[in-house]
Amino acid sequence: MELKLTPLFSAASIQQRVIELARRISDDFADRPLCLIAVLKGGVVFAADLMRELTIPVTLDFIRARSYDGANSTGQVKFTTMPTHPLAGQNILVVEDILDTGCTAVSIVERLRQENPASLAMCTLLDKPCRRKMPVNADYVGFTIDDLFVVGYGLDYEERGRELPDIHVLETRKA
Ligand code: IMP
Ligand code: MG
């Protein structure tokens, strides 16, 4: 299968938006220590860029949630990576690549709440609100998009395309 890609957001426009988000986050957490939790794998590129634009000290940790059956939407999520820092009393910012149905985000929030953080906020680079099945919204959103499947800047199609600097819309075509 050939990947047919159409440009959506350039690396430069992503960088500009990351700077804007980082400013807001730095202001909002100016007096509170912040723990970033990047959602593996897609959130790592965004988290790496975002943290370097923040003007406040942060810690970095990771979480990975895997759905047993994405198509089935049973809500069955397994955590294959968990943060190693103690999270009780911490201010957590979950850093996601994309909010789609919201199933993953809801599971992550529910799981992290069990650790009794002082606060829990969410930052997503991309948001597809038209696809939402679960009542969840991010506190910080890079770009809101329509019902498109996108790759690049950490986002993949079957593990392909994560390394691309720009974000593209994917059309699947038989080669
Ligand atoms: P959810 O449907 O909100 O639970 O999203 C689950 C995961 O699906 C996201 O974290 C992404 O890894 C993946 N995903 C959703 N939409 C896209 C897309 O357009 N491109 C690449 N991955 C996506
Ligand atoms: Mg994926």
PDB file of N, CA and C in Angstrom, residues 27-28 33 40 83 122 147 154 159 173 175:
ATOM      1  N   ASP A  27       2.687  30.604  31.704  1.00  0.00           N
ATOM      2  CA  ASP A  27       1.958  31.591  32.519  1.00  0.00           C
ATOM      3  C   ASP A  27       1.080  30.893  33.547  1.00  0.00           C
ATOM      4  N   ASP A  28       0.334  29.887  33.086  1.00  0.00           N
ATOM      5  CA  ASP A  28      -0.628  29.222  33.974  1.00  0.00           C
ATOM      6  C   ASP A  28       0.056  28.468  35.112  1.00  0.00           C
ATOM      7  N   PRO A  33       5.023  23.763  40.392  1.00  0.00           N
ATOM      8  CA  PRO A  33       5.886  22.813  39.683  1.00  0.00           C
ATOM      9  C   PRO A  33       5.049  21.917  38.783  1.00  0.00           C
ATOM     10  N   LEU A  40       2.841   7.969  24.985  1.00  0.00           N
ATOM     11  CA  LEU A  40       3.574   7.198  23.968  1.00  0.00           C
ATOM     12  C   LEU A  40       2.597   6.588  22.974  1.00  0.00           C
ATOM     13  N   PRO A  83       4.101   6.146  34.488  1.00  0.00           N
ATOM     14  CA  PRO A  83       5.101   7.084  35.002  1.00  0.00           C
ATOM     15  C   PRO A  83       5.866   6.476  36.173  1.00  0.00           C
ATOM     16  N   MET A 122      -4.819  18.647  30.452  1.00  0.00           N
ATOM     17  CA  MET A 122      -4.455  17.946  29.229  1.00  0.00           C
ATOM     18  C   MET A 122      -4.119  18.926  28.118  1.00  0.00           C
ATOM     19  N   ASP A 147     -12.731  15.546  10.374  1.00  0.00           N
ATOM     20  CA  ASP A 147     -12.570  14.099  10.438  1.00  0.00           C
ATOM     21  C   ASP A 147     -11.595  13.629   9.355  1.00  0.00           C
ATOM     22  N   GLY A 154       5.145  12.707  14.761  1.00  0.00           N
ATOM     23  CA  GLY A 154       4.846  11.727  15.802  1.00  0.00           C
ATOM     24  C   GLY A 154       3.654  10.849  15.508  1.00  0.00           C
ATOM     25  N   GLU A 159       2.472   2.556  12.216  1.00  0.00           N
ATOM     26  CA  GLU A 159       3.875   2.838  12.573  1.00  0.00           C
ATOM     27  C   GLU A 159       4.657   3.578  11.497  1.00  0.00           C
ATOM     28  N   ARG A 173      -4.528   4.447  -0.731  1.00  0.00           N
ATOM     29  CA  ARG A 173      -4.763   4.018  -2.118  1.00  0.00           C
ATOM     30  C   ARG A 173      -4.029   2.726  -2.358  1.00  0.00           C
ATOM     31  N   ALA A 175      -1.581   0.478  -4.254  1.00  0.00           N
ATOM     32  CA  ALA A 175      -0.443   0.830  -5.091  1.00  0.00           C
ATOM     33  C   ALA A 175      -0.676   0.343  -6.522  1.00  0.00           C
TER      34      ALA A 175
END
